[in-house]
XYZ file of N, CA and C in Angstrom:
219
model
N 5.020 1.672 2.107
C 5.643 1.712 3.422
C 5.703 3.145 3.951
N 6.145 4.077 3.095
C 6.237 5.462 3.543
C 4.869 6.022 3.882
N 3.889 5.726 3.034
C 2.556 6.268 3.293
C 1.985 5.717 4.585
N 2.290 4.466 4.922
C 1.853 3.901 6.203
C 2.493 4.659 7.365
N 3.771 4.926 7.256
C 4.478 5.669 8.302
C 3.935 7.079 8.438
N 3.666 7.722 7.285
C 3.122 9.077 7.320
C 1.734 9.085 7.942
N 0.938 8.078 7.629
C -0.410 8.002 8.206
C -0.322 7.870 9.726
N 0.584 7.044 10.192
C 0.756 6.886 11.638
C 1.230 8.189 12.269
N 2.178 8.851 11.634
C 2.691 10.117 12.166
C 1.592 11.170 12.198
N 0.763 11.209 11.166
C -0.337 12.171 11.129
C -1.345 11.896 12.233
N -1.666 10.633 12.440
C -2.630 10.265 13.469
C -2.135 10.664 14.862
N -0.824 10.614 15.033
C -0.248 10.990 16.326
C -0.016 12.493 16.447
N -0.229 13.230 15.362
C -0.091 14.683 15.386
C 1.308 15.194 15.110
N 2.254 14.316 14.768
C 3.627 14.745 14.528
C 3.751 15.707 13.350
N 3.007 15.454 12.298
C 3.145 16.260 11.083
C 2.663 17.689 11.277
N 1.839 17.903 12.261
C 1.349 19.252 12.540
C 2.335 20.050 13.374
N 3.191 19.351 14.100
C 4.143 20.001 14.989
C 5.505 20.183 14.320
N 5.952 19.157 13.640
C 7.275 19.151 13.018
C 7.123 18.801 11.540
N 7.656 19.619 10.645
C 7.583 19.257 9.225
C 8.332 17.951 8.983
N 7.718 17.038 8.276
C 8.313 15.747 7.971
C 8.843 15.787 6.543
N 10.073 15.310 6.369
C 10.705 15.279 5.056
C 10.943 13.829 4.666
N 10.508 13.464 3.465
C 10.744 12.119 2.955
C 12.176 11.979 2.489
N 12.830 10.893 2.892
C 14.220 10.655 2.506
C 14.426 9.158 2.313
N 15.181 8.824 1.300
C 15.531 7.428 1.072
C 14.804 6.819 -0.108
N 15.487 6.650 -1.211
C 14.911 6.010 -2.384
C 13.926 6.868 -3.160
N 13.963 8.152 -2.930
C 13.010 9.046 -3.590
C 13.588 9.512 -4.927
N 12.730 9.519 -5.938
C 13.097 9.939 -7.286
C 11.857 10.553 -7.935
N 11.993 11.029 -9.150
C 10.884 11.707 -9.823
C 9.662 10.813 -9.973
N 9.869 9.514 -10.029
C 8.764 8.591 -10.200
C 7.908 8.363 -8.966
N 8.452 8.675 -7.780
C 7.667 8.451 -6.557
C 7.585 9.675 -5.637
N 8.202 10.766 -6.021
C 8.229 11.953 -5.164
C 6.828 12.496 -4.887
N 5.972 12.498 -5.884
C 4.608 13.002 -5.699
C 3.857 12.156 -4.677
N 4.052 10.858 -4.729
C 3.408 9.959 -3.765
C 3.874 10.267 -2.341
N 5.155 10.549 -2.189
C 5.706 10.886 -0.872
C 5.079 12.180 -0.365
N 4.981 13.173 -1.220
C 4.372 14.446 -0.835
C 2.886 14.271 -0.520
N 2.205 13.485 -1.340
C 0.774 13.254 -1.132
C 0.514 12.507 0.180
N 1.496 11.739 0.634
C 1.347 11.008 1.892
C 1.487 11.926 3.102
N 1.933 13.181 2.862
C 2.000 14.142 3.949
C 3.348 14.762 4.214
N 4.364 14.374 3.465
C 5.685 14.967 3.667
C 5.673 16.432 3.243
N 6.356 17.262 4.009
C 6.470 18.679 3.669
C 7.450 18.886 2.519
N 8.356 17.959 2.354
C 9.359 18.061 1.305
C 10.054 16.732 1.107
N 11.037 16.725 0.216
C 11.797 15.516 -0.059
C 13.286 15.819 0.025
N 14.063 14.795 0.334
C 15.521 14.890 0.319
C 16.015 13.794 -0.611
N 16.853 14.150 -1.554
C 17.324 13.178 -2.536
C 18.845 13.239 -2.668
N 19.424 12.092 -2.908
C 20.857 12.016 -3.225
C 21.019 11.183 -4.482
N 20.593 9.925 -4.420
C 20.769 9.014 -5.540
C 20.103 9.477 -6.816
N 18.932 10.097 -6.690
C 18.209 10.559 -7.878
C 18.980 11.636 -8.623
N 19.836 12.348 -7.919
C 20.641 13.404 -8.545
C 22.040 12.873 -8.877
N 22.681 12.233 -7.903
C 24.049 11.755 -8.103
C 24.128 10.677 -9.179
N 23.080 9.865 -9.310
C 23.089 8.797 -10.295
C 22.511 9.174 -11.645
N 22.077 10.410 -11.774
C 21.455 10.849 -13.022
C 22.511 11.162 -14.081
N 22.174 10.896 -15.339
C 23.075 11.267 -16.440
C 23.213 12.784 -16.525
N 22.142 13.477 -16.152
C 22.123 14.942 -16.148
C 21.685 15.404 -14.754
N 22.622 15.505 -13.807
C 22.249 15.883 -12.436
C 21.511 17.216 -12.348
N 21.920 18.205 -13.114
C 21.234 19.503 -13.078
C 19.800 19.365 -13.560
N 19.611 18.587 -14.599
C 18.266 18.349 -15.113
C 17.405 17.602 -14.103
N 18.010 16.654 -13.385
C 17.277 15.911 -12.361
C 16.820 16.840 -11.246
N 17.688 17.761 -10.849
C 17.318 18.729 -9.806
C 16.184 19.616 -10.297
N 16.284 20.105 -11.514
C 15.216 20.952 -12.063
C 13.890 20.198 -12.120
N 13.929 18.945 -12.548
C 12.707 18.141 -12.639
C 12.078 17.922 -11.258
N 12.905 17.567 -10.279
C 12.384 17.333 -8.929
C 11.846 18.623 -8.315
N 12.557 19.709 -8.503
C 12.121 20.997 -7.948
C 10.781 21.409 -8.556
N 10.654 21.243 -9.863
C 9.406 21.591 -10.535
C 8.265 20.714 -10.035
N 8.541 19.447 -9.810
C 7.527 18.523 -9.315
C 7.034 18.951 -7.927
N 7.970 19.282 -7.051
C 7.602 19.718 -5.697
C 6.835 21.034 -5.756
N 7.309 21.970 -6.553
C 6.613 23.261 -6.681
C 5.193 23.085 -7.196
N 5.016 22.251 -8.242
C 3.679 21.993 -8.789
C 2.766 21.361 -7.735
N 3.313 20.410 -6.997
C 2.502 19.741 -5.964
C 1.990 20.765 -4.955
N 2.882 21.626 -4.478
C 2.477 22.615 -3.467
C 1.527 23.664 -4.047
N 1.709 24.035 -5.309
C 0.773 24.982 -5.950
C -0.607 24.372 -6.084
N -0.681 23.112 -6.458
C -1.971 22.427 -6.599
C -2.660 22.233 -5.255
N -1.866 22.133 -4.207
C -2.431 21.907 -2.866
C -3.044 23.176 -2.273
N -2.696 24.334 -2.838
C -3.219 25.596 -2.297
C -4.663 25.755 -2.579
């Protein structure tokens, strides 16, 4: 669903004008897919608040986003 929305936004040129951030139901298991669909970044609440180790969840997500952007260069 998100990738369909991102594809539509890209076709209309929105992603080139305004950075798009993925939000809603994002976690370490799908964050890369959200970024690959064209999101400039991710916003998470449940993935951190519901984690047994919230600090570890933040570190994992941050590392995932950083790796994605490094690979995209």
